[in-house]
Amino acid sequence: AQSVTQPDIHITVSEGASLELRCNYSYGATPYLFWYVQSPGQGLQLLLKYFSGDTLVQGIKGFEAEFKRSQSSFNLRKPSVHWSDAAEYFCAVGGIQGAQKLVFGQGTRLTINP
Amino acid sequence: ETGVTQTPRHLVMGMTNKKSLKCEQHLGHNAMYWYKQSAKKPLELMFVYSLEERVENNSVPSRFSPECPNSSHLFLHLHTLQPEDSALYLCASSQGASGTEAFFGQGTRLTVV
């Protein structure tokens, strides 16, 4: 069965510092991988996705993620965070059945110190 | 502006009430979903509708009853809920083809008293 693990429940970084949020997945075939962001009281917004090809994918708001098949990881990065990046971040894995079989991680809450 | 709209945004209901959550998508998608988001738990997929037919029901109690009258609208009818049903209920839609992502609404914050 597919699963997603986000090892860090809560991360705090200073504004302007770099960020890396970890995501590990378990999936029996070629995974489709996603990162979503959720601001307080809001729905989920797609940051970026990986289906195939270049393992480094660029997303919105200056985020990027790298797919590493050997490590079953899809970590999210940003070189310099802004206070507006404070939110909850969710990693998700799916497959050829598409969005109907998405599995989400538990989320990582990001706090930004001024 | 989101392509998936949920109403109401907030709902407080008693355990004996009957209420409905509404979701409308303006993206031309053919699949719609209900998710439940509780504190400290991963998102739980409740129901999936594809081409207006229910294709998945993840062991959801019968006090939750979905309805999909057409590909643009999805309802979640609620009756005799329990306090532990208090959560954020998220609607999503997708084109349903392989590899596509889900687009989410802003959610309905439900409190059962």
PDB file of C-alpha atoms in Angstrom:
ATOM      1  CA  ALA A   1       0.000   0.000   0.000  1.00  0.00           C
ATOM      2  CA  GLN A   2       1.194   3.468  -0.728  1.00  0.00           C
ATOM      3  CA  SER A   3       2.126   5.762   2.142  1.00  0.00           C
ATOM      4  CA  VAL A   4       3.752   9.104   2.790  1.00  0.00           C
ATOM      5  CA  THR A   5       5.844  10.110   5.781  1.00  0.00           C
ATOM      6  CA  GLN A   6       6.676  13.657   6.723  1.00  0.00           C
ATOM      7  CA  PRO A   7       9.089  13.196   9.623  1.00  0.00           C
ATOM      8  CA  ASP A   8       8.897  16.765  10.887  1.00  0.00           C
ATOM      9  CA  ILE A   9       5.612  17.807  12.445  1.00  0.00           C
ATOM     10  CA  HIS A  10       6.735  21.370  13.127  1.00  0.00           C
ATOM     11  CA  ILE A  11       9.675  23.397  11.835  1.00  0.00           C
ATOM     12  CA  THR A  12      10.706  26.925  12.763  1.00  0.00           C
ATOM     13  CA  VAL A  13      13.076  28.959  10.635  1.00  0.00           C
ATOM     14  CA  SER A  14      14.092  32.590  10.564  1.00  0.00           C
ATOM     15  CA  GLU A  15      12.952  34.860   7.787  1.00  0.00           C
ATOM     16  CA  GLY A  16      15.515  34.830   5.011  1.00  0.00           C
ATOM     17  CA  ALA A  17      16.902  31.432   5.977  1.00  0.00           C
ATOM     18  CA  SER A  18      16.806  28.413   3.717  1.00  0.00           C
ATOM     19  CA  LEU A  19      14.195  25.706   4.130  1.00  0.00           C
ATOM     20  CA  GLU A  20      13.979  21.990   3.494  1.00  0.00           C
ATOM     21  CA  LEU A  21      10.882  19.945   4.301  1.00  0.00           C
ATOM     22  CA  ARG A  22      11.273  16.207   4.151  1.00  0.00           C
ATOM     23  CA  CYS A  23       8.977  13.711   2.494  1.00  0.00           C
ATOM     24  CA  ASN A  24       9.461   9.978   2.135  1.00  0.00           C
ATOM     25  CA  TYR A  25       7.051   7.766   0.265  1.00  0.00           C
ATOM     26  CA  SER A  26       6.297   4.143  -0.271  1.00  0.00           C
ATOM     27  CA  TYR A  27       4.814   3.192  -3.610  1.00  0.00           C
ATOM     28  CA  GLY A  28       5.005   0.055  -5.686  1.00  0.00           C
ATOM     29  CA  ALA A  29       5.218   1.666  -9.107  1.00  0.00           C
ATOM     30  CA  THR A  30       6.243   4.939 -10.648  1.00  0.00           C
ATOM     31  CA  PRO A  31       4.981   7.560  -8.226  1.00  0.00           C
ATOM     32  CA  TYR A  32       3.382  10.862  -8.991  1.00  0.00           C
ATOM     33  CA  LEU A  33       4.407  13.264  -6.238  1.00  0.00           C
ATOM     34  CA  PHE A  34       2.903  16.517  -5.069  1.00  0.00           C
ATOM     35  CA  TRP A  35       3.454  19.234  -2.526  1.00  0.00           C
ATOM     36  CA  TYR A  36       0.509  21.260  -1.308  1.00  0.00           C
ATOM     37  CA  VAL A  37       0.402  24.252   1.022  1.00  0.00           C
ATOM     38  CA  GLN A  38      -2.441  25.168   3.359  1.00  0.00           C
ATOM     39  CA  SER A  39      -2.730  28.561   5.020  1.00  0.00           C
ATOM     40  CA  PRO A  40      -4.819  28.768   8.203  1.00  0.00           C
ATOM     41  CA  GLY A  41      -8.510  28.286   7.528  1.00  0.00           C
ATOM     42  CA  GLN A  42      -7.936  27.688   3.829  1.00  0.00           C
ATOM     43  CA  GLY A  43      -7.961  24.800   1.426  1.00  0.00           C
ATOM     44  CA  LEU A  44      -4.898  23.194  -0.121  1.00  0.00           C
ATOM     45  CA  GLN A  45      -3.005  24.871  -2.935  1.00  0.00           C
ATOM     46  CA  LEU A  46      -0.706  22.938  -5.230  1.00  0.00           C
ATOM     47  CA  LEU A  47       2.920  24.112  -5.028  1.00  0.00           C
ATOM     48  CA  LEU A  48       4.479  21.691  -7.485  1.00  0.00           C
ATOM     49  CA  LYS A  49       4.264  18.185  -8.884  1.00  0.00           C
ATOM     50  CA  TYR A  50       6.511  15.501 -10.316  1.00  0.00           C
ATOM     51  CA  PHE A  51       5.355  12.997 -12.894  1.00  0.00           C
ATOM     52  CA  SER A  52       8.478  12.158 -14.892  1.00  0.00           C
ATOM     53  CA  GLY A  53      11.544  13.688 -16.491  1.00  0.00           C
ATOM     54  CA  ASP A  54      13.815  16.141 -14.725  1.00  0.00           C
ATOM     55  CA  THR A  55      14.005  15.142 -11.078  1.00  0.00           C
ATOM     56  CA  LEU A  56      14.300  18.749  -9.917  1.00  0.00           C
ATOM     57  CA  VAL A  57      10.951  20.477 -10.301  1.00  0.00           C
ATOM     58  CA  GLN A  58      10.162  24.122  -9.878  1.00  0.00           C
ATOM     59  CA  GLY A  59       6.956  25.331  -8.348  1.00  0.00           C
ATOM     60  CA  ILE A  60       5.160  28.498  -7.418  1.00  0.00           C
ATOM     61  CA  LYS A  61       6.301  30.979  -4.770  1.00  0.00           C
ATOM     62  CA  GLY A  62       9.978  30.112  -5.298  1.00  0.00           C
ATOM     63  CA  PHE A  63       9.712  26.504  -4.112  1.00  0.00           C
ATOM     64  CA  GLU A  64      11.435  23.525  -5.674  1.00  0.00           C
ATOM     65  CA  ALA A  65      11.562  19.824  -4.917  1.00  0.00           C
ATOM     66  CA  GLU A  66      13.885  17.018  -5.884  1.00  0.00           C
ATOM     67  CA  PHE A  67      12.793  13.460  -6.579  1.00  0.00           C
ATOM     68  CA  LYS A  68      15.329  10.888  -5.436  1.00  0.00           C
ATOM     69  CA  ARG A  69      14.183   7.415  -6.359  1.00  0.00           C
ATOM     70  CA  SER A  70      17.028   5.686  -4.497  1.00  0.00           C
ATOM     71  CA  GLN A  71      15.978   7.366  -1.263  1.00  0.00           C
ATOM     72  CA  SER A  72      12.222   7.323  -1.940  1.00  0.00           C
ATOM     73  CA  SER A  73      12.218  11.002  -1.130  1.00  0.00           C
ATOM     74  CA  PHE A  74      10.703  14.171  -2.516  1.00  0.00           C
ATOM     75  CA  ASN A  75      11.981  16.982  -0.322  1.00  0.00           C
ATOM     76  CA  LEU A  76      10.730  20.532  -0.694  1.00  0.00           C
ATOM     77  CA  ARG A  77      13.185  23.423  -0.626  1.00  0.00           C
ATOM     78  CA  LYS A  78      13.270  27.179  -0.721  1.00  0.00           C
ATOM     79  CA  PRO A  79      16.487  29.217  -0.628  1.00  0.00           C
ATOM     80  CA  SER A  80      15.086  32.120   1.399  1.00  0.00           C
ATOM     81  CA  VAL A  81      11.770  32.012   3.250  1.00  0.00           C
ATOM     82  CA  HIS A  82       9.398  34.906   3.696  1.00  0.00           C
ATOM     83  CA  TRP A  83       7.003  35.487   6.606  1.00  0.00           C
ATOM     84  CA  SER A  84       4.127  34.724   4.249  1.00  0.00           C
ATOM     85  CA  ASP A  85       5.423  31.160   3.845  1.00  0.00           C
ATOM     86  CA  ALA A  86       4.180  30.288   7.329  1.00  0.00           C
ATOM     87  CA  ALA A  87       1.618  27.551   6.692  1.00  0.00           C
ATOM     88  CA  GLU A  88       1.125  23.794   6.724  1.00  0.00           C
ATOM     89  CA  TYR A  89       2.763  21.791   3.978  1.00  0.00           C
ATOM     90  CA  PHE A  90       1.537  18.441   2.735  1.00  0.00           C
ATOM     91  CA  CYS A  91       3.332  15.910   0.592  1.00  0.00           C
ATOM     92  CA  ALA A  92       1.184  13.484  -1.406  1.00  0.00           C
ATOM     93  CA  VAL A  93       1.773  10.476  -3.622  1.00  0.00           C
ATOM     94  CA  GLY A  94      -0.418   9.105  -6.366  1.00  0.00           C
ATOM     95  CA  GLY A  95      -0.119   6.947  -9.411  1.00  0.00           C
ATOM     96  CA  ILE A  96      -1.580   6.176 -12.769  1.00  0.00           C
ATOM     97  CA  GLN A  97      -5.038   6.195 -11.265  1.00  0.00           C
ATOM     98  CA  GLY A  98      -4.484   9.876 -10.759  1.00  0.00           C
ATOM     99  CA  ALA A  99      -5.955  12.105  -8.131  1.00  0.00           C
ATOM    100  CA  GLN A 100      -8.485   9.477  -7.150  1.00  0.00           C
ATOM    101  CA  LYS A 101      -5.836   7.591  -5.233  1.00  0.00           C
ATOM    102  CA  LEU A 102      -3.835  10.393  -3.656  1.00  0.00           C
ATOM    103  CA  VAL A 103      -2.349   9.628  -0.254  1.00  0.00           C
ATOM    104  CA  PHE A 104      -1.284  12.526   1.927  1.00  0.00           C
ATOM    105  CA  GLY A 105       1.341  12.818   4.619  1.00  0.00           C
ATOM    106  CA  GLN A 106       0.467  14.216   8.035  1.00  0.00           C
ATOM    107  CA  GLY A 107       1.803  17.620   7.174  1.00  0.00           C
ATOM    108  CA  THR A 108       4.595  19.862   8.439  1.00  0.00           C
ATOM    109  CA  ARG A 109       3.715  23.123  10.104  1.00  0.00           C
ATOM    110  CA  LEU A 110       6.157  25.888   9.236  1.00  0.00           C
ATOM    111  CA  THR A 111       6.655  28.841  11.564  1.00  0.00           C
ATOM    112  CA  ILE A 112       8.744  31.826  10.499  1.00  0.00           C
ATOM    113  CA  ASN A 113      10.628  33.891  13.061  1.00  0.00           C
ATOM    114  CA  PRO A 114      11.082  37.573  12.201  1.00  0.00           C
TER     115      PRO A 114
ATOM    116  CA  GLU B   1     -10.280  33.085  -6.859  1.00  0.00           C
ATOM    117  CA  THR B   2     -10.596  29.351  -6.440  1.00  0.00           C
ATOM    118  CA  GLY B   3     -12.155  27.140  -9.095  1.00  0.00           C
ATOM    119  CA  VAL B   4     -13.713  25.042  -6.335  1.00  0.00           C
ATOM    120  CA  THR B   5     -16.200  26.815  -4.093  1.00  0.00           C
ATOM    121  CA  GLN B   6     -17.549  25.454  -0.830  1.00  0.00           C
ATOM    122  CA  THR B   7     -20.473  26.745   1.208  1.00  0.00           C
ATOM    123  CA  PRO B   8     -20.917  27.453   3.991  1.00  0.00           C
ATOM    124  CA  ARG B   9     -17.427  28.287   5.220  1.00  0.00           C
ATOM    125  CA  HIS B  10     -18.413  27.700   8.824  1.00  0.00           C
ATOM    126  CA  LEU B  11     -21.212  25.591  10.297  1.00  0.00           C
ATOM    127  CA  VAL B  12     -22.242  24.883  13.864  1.00  0.00           C
ATOM    128  CA  MET B  13     -24.864  22.205  14.312  1.00  0.00           C
ATOM    129  CA  GLY B  14     -26.410  20.197  17.095  1.00  0.00           C
ATOM    130  CA  MET B  15     -26.254  16.443  17.140  1.00  0.00           C
ATOM    131  CA  THR B  16     -29.905  16.134  16.148  1.00  0.00           C
ATOM    132  CA  ASN B  17     -29.749  18.592  13.256  1.00  0.00           C
ATOM    133  CA  LYS B  18     -29.671  17.868   9.541  1.00  0.00           C
ATOM    134  CA  LYS B  19     -27.505  20.057   7.360  1.00  0.00           C
ATOM    135  CA  SER B  20     -25.778  19.900   3.992  1.00  0.00           C
ATOM    136  CA  LEU B  21     -22.408  21.025   2.720  1.00  0.00           C
ATOM    137  CA  LYS B  22     -22.191  22.212  -0.860  1.00  0.00           C
ATOM    138  CA  CYS B  23     -19.322  22.141  -3.313  1.00  0.00           C
ATOM    139  CA  GLU B  24     -19.233  23.561  -6.826  1.00  0.00           C
ATOM    140  CA  GLN B  25     -16.366  23.336  -9.290  1.00  0.00           C
ATOM    141  CA  HIS B  26     -15.950  25.628 -12.289  1.00  0.00           C
ATOM    142  CA  LEU B  27     -13.001  23.778 -13.838  1.00  0.00           C
ATOM    143  CA  GLY B  28     -14.790  21.336 -16.124  1.00  0.00           C
ATOM    144  CA  HIS B  29     -13.477  18.378 -14.149  1.00  0.00           C
ATOM    145  CA  ASN B  30     -15.134  14.980 -14.094  1.00  0.00           C
ATOM    146  CA  ALA B  31     -14.189  13.739 -10.620  1.00  0.00           C
ATOM    147  CA  MET B  32     -15.033  15.205  -7.218  1.00  0.00           C
ATOM    148  CA  TYR B  33     -14.007  14.261  -3.704  1.00  0.00           C
ATOM    149  CA  TRP B  34     -14.829  14.823  -0.060  1.00  0.00           C
ATOM    150  CA  TYR B  35     -11.964  14.847   2.443  1.00  0.00           C
ATOM    151  CA  LYS B  36     -12.069  15.183   6.217  1.00  0.00           C
ATOM    152  CA  GLN B  37      -9.262  17.042   7.952  1.00  0.00           C
ATOM    153  CA  SER B  38      -9.085  16.624  11.717  1.00  0.00           C
ATOM    154  CA  ALA B  39      -6.466  18.031  14.025  1.00  0.00           C
ATOM    155  CA  LYS B  40      -3.281  15.976  14.150  1.00  0.00           C
ATOM    156  CA  LYS B  41      -4.496  13.476  11.538  1.00  0.00           C
ATOM    157  CA  PRO B  42      -3.684  13.089   7.848  1.00  0.00           C
ATOM    158  CA  LEU B  43      -6.306  14.052   5.338  1.00  0.00           C
ATOM    159  CA  GLU B  44      -8.900  11.300   5.136  1.00  0.00           C
ATOM    160  CA  LEU B  45     -10.494  10.608   1.789  1.00  0.00           C
ATOM    161  CA  MET B  46     -14.210  10.046   2.391  1.00  0.00           C
ATOM    162  CA  PHE B  47     -15.883   9.755  -1.001  1.00  0.00           C
ATOM    163  CA  VAL B  48     -14.924   9.854  -4.661  1.00  0.00           C
ATOM    164  CA  TYR B  49     -17.319  10.557  -7.488  1.00  0.00           C
ATOM    165  CA  SER B  50     -16.237  10.010 -11.057  1.00  0.00           C
ATOM    166  CA  LEU B  51     -18.583  10.905 -13.886  1.00  0.00           C
ATOM    167  CA  GLU B  52     -21.288  11.386 -11.249  1.00  0.00           C
ATOM    168  CA  GLU B  53     -21.003   7.829  -9.958  1.00  0.00           C
ATOM    169  CA  ARG B  54     -19.640   7.041  -6.525  1.00  0.00           C
ATOM    170  CA  VAL B  55     -16.486   5.041  -7.023  1.00  0.00           C
ATOM    171  CA  GLU B  56     -15.134   5.013  -3.512  1.00  0.00           C
ATOM    172  CA  ASN B  57     -16.516   5.105  -0.001  1.00  0.00           C
ATOM    173  CA  ASN B  58     -13.808   4.739   2.596  1.00  0.00           C
ATOM    174  CA  SER B  59     -15.822   3.154   5.397  1.00  0.00           C
ATOM    175  CA  VAL B  60     -17.564   6.399   6.195  1.00  0.00           C
ATOM    176  CA  PRO B  61     -20.439   6.205   8.734  1.00  0.00           C
ATOM    177  CA  SER B  62     -23.910   6.408   7.250  1.00  0.00           C
ATOM    178  CA  ARG B  63     -24.576   9.692   9.053  1.00  0.00           C
ATOM    179  CA  PHE B  64     -22.588  11.189   6.139  1.00  0.00           C
ATOM    180  CA  SER B  65     -24.446  10.920   2.847  1.00  0.00           C
ATOM    181  CA  PRO B  66     -22.931  12.284  -0.370  1.00  0.00           C
ATOM    182  CA  GLU B  67     -24.832  13.352  -3.457  1.00  0.00           C
ATOM    183  CA  CYS B  68     -23.497  14.275  -6.869  1.00  0.00           C
ATOM    184  CA  PRO B  69     -26.347  15.524  -9.073  1.00  0.00           C
ATOM    185  CA  ASN B  70     -24.013  16.551 -11.913  1.00  0.00           C
ATOM    186  CA  SER B  71     -20.312  16.826 -12.627  1.00  0.00           C
ATOM    187  CA  SER B  72     -20.110  20.356 -11.238  1.00  0.00           C
ATOM    188  CA  HIS B  73     -21.850  19.899  -7.905  1.00  0.00           C
ATOM    189  CA  LEU B  74     -21.247  17.747  -4.878  1.00  0.00           C
ATOM    190  CA  PHE B  75     -23.133  17.712  -1.600  1.00  0.00           C
ATOM    191  CA  LEU B  76     -22.483  16.131   1.768  1.00  0.00           C
ATOM    192  CA  HIS B  77     -25.658  15.607   3.760  1.00  0.00           C
ATOM    193  CA  LEU B  78     -25.167  15.402   7.503  1.00  0.00           C
ATOM    194  CA  HIS B  79     -27.502  13.994  10.144  1.00  0.00           C
ATOM    195  CA  THR B  80     -27.192  12.918  13.768  1.00  0.00           C
ATOM    196  CA  LEU B  81     -23.511  13.765  13.859  1.00  0.00           C
ATOM    197  CA  GLN B  82     -21.229  13.274  16.831  1.00  0.00           C
ATOM    198  CA  PRO B  83     -18.835  15.806  18.393  1.00  0.00           C
ATOM    199  CA  GLU B  84     -15.889  13.843  16.985  1.00  0.00           C
ATOM    200  CA  ASP B  85     -17.176  14.681  13.507  1.00  0.00           C
ATOM    201  CA  SER B  86     -16.103  18.279  14.067  1.00  0.00           C
ATOM    202  CA  ALA B  87     -13.431  18.970  11.446  1.00  0.00           C
ATOM    203  CA  LEU B  88     -12.598  20.837   8.283  1.00  0.00           C
ATOM    204  CA  TYR B  89     -14.353  19.225   5.335  1.00  0.00           C
ATOM    205  CA  LEU B  90     -12.593  19.777   2.054  1.00  0.00           C
ATOM    206  CA  CYS B  91     -13.979  19.284  -1.398  1.00  0.00           C
ATOM    207  CA  ALA B  92     -11.689  18.695  -4.349  1.00  0.00           C
ATOM    208  CA  SER B  93     -11.976  18.026  -8.042  1.00  0.00           C
ATOM    209  CA  SER B  94      -9.762  16.643 -10.768  1.00  0.00           C
ATOM    210  CA  GLN B  95      -9.915  15.669 -14.385  1.00  0.00           C
ATOM    211  CA  GLY B  96      -9.524  12.096 -13.276  1.00  0.00           C
ATOM    212  CA  ALA B  97      -6.955  11.110 -15.853  1.00  0.00           C
ATOM    213  CA  SER B  98      -3.656   9.594 -14.788  1.00  0.00           C
ATOM    214  CA  GLY B  99      -1.240  11.864 -13.042  1.00  0.00           C
ATOM    215  CA  THR B 100      -3.537  14.776 -12.567  1.00  0.00           C
ATOM    216  CA  GLU B 101      -3.633  16.740  -9.370  1.00  0.00           C
ATOM    217  CA  ALA B 102      -6.609  17.577  -7.195  1.00  0.00           C
ATOM    218  CA  PHE B 103      -7.829  21.145  -6.846  1.00  0.00           C
ATOM    219  CA  PHE B 104      -9.239  21.988  -3.440  1.00  0.00           C
ATOM    220  CA  GLY B 105     -11.896  24.302  -2.136  1.00  0.00           C
ATOM    221  CA  GLN B 106     -11.385  26.391   0.970  1.00  0.00           C
ATOM    222  CA  GLY B 107     -13.287  23.981   3.160  1.00  0.00           C
ATOM    223  CA  THR B 108     -16.190  24.079   5.573  1.00  0.00           C
ATOM    224  CA  ARG B 109     -15.273  24.269   9.244  1.00  0.00           C
ATOM    225  CA  LEU B 110     -17.869  22.098  10.970  1.00  0.00           C
ATOM    226  CA  THR B 111     -18.467  22.161  14.709  1.00  0.00           C
ATOM    227  CA  VAL B 112     -20.879  19.665  16.245  1.00  0.00           C
ATOM    228  CA  VAL B 113     -22.215  20.668  19.642  1.00  0.00           C
TER     229      VAL B 113
END
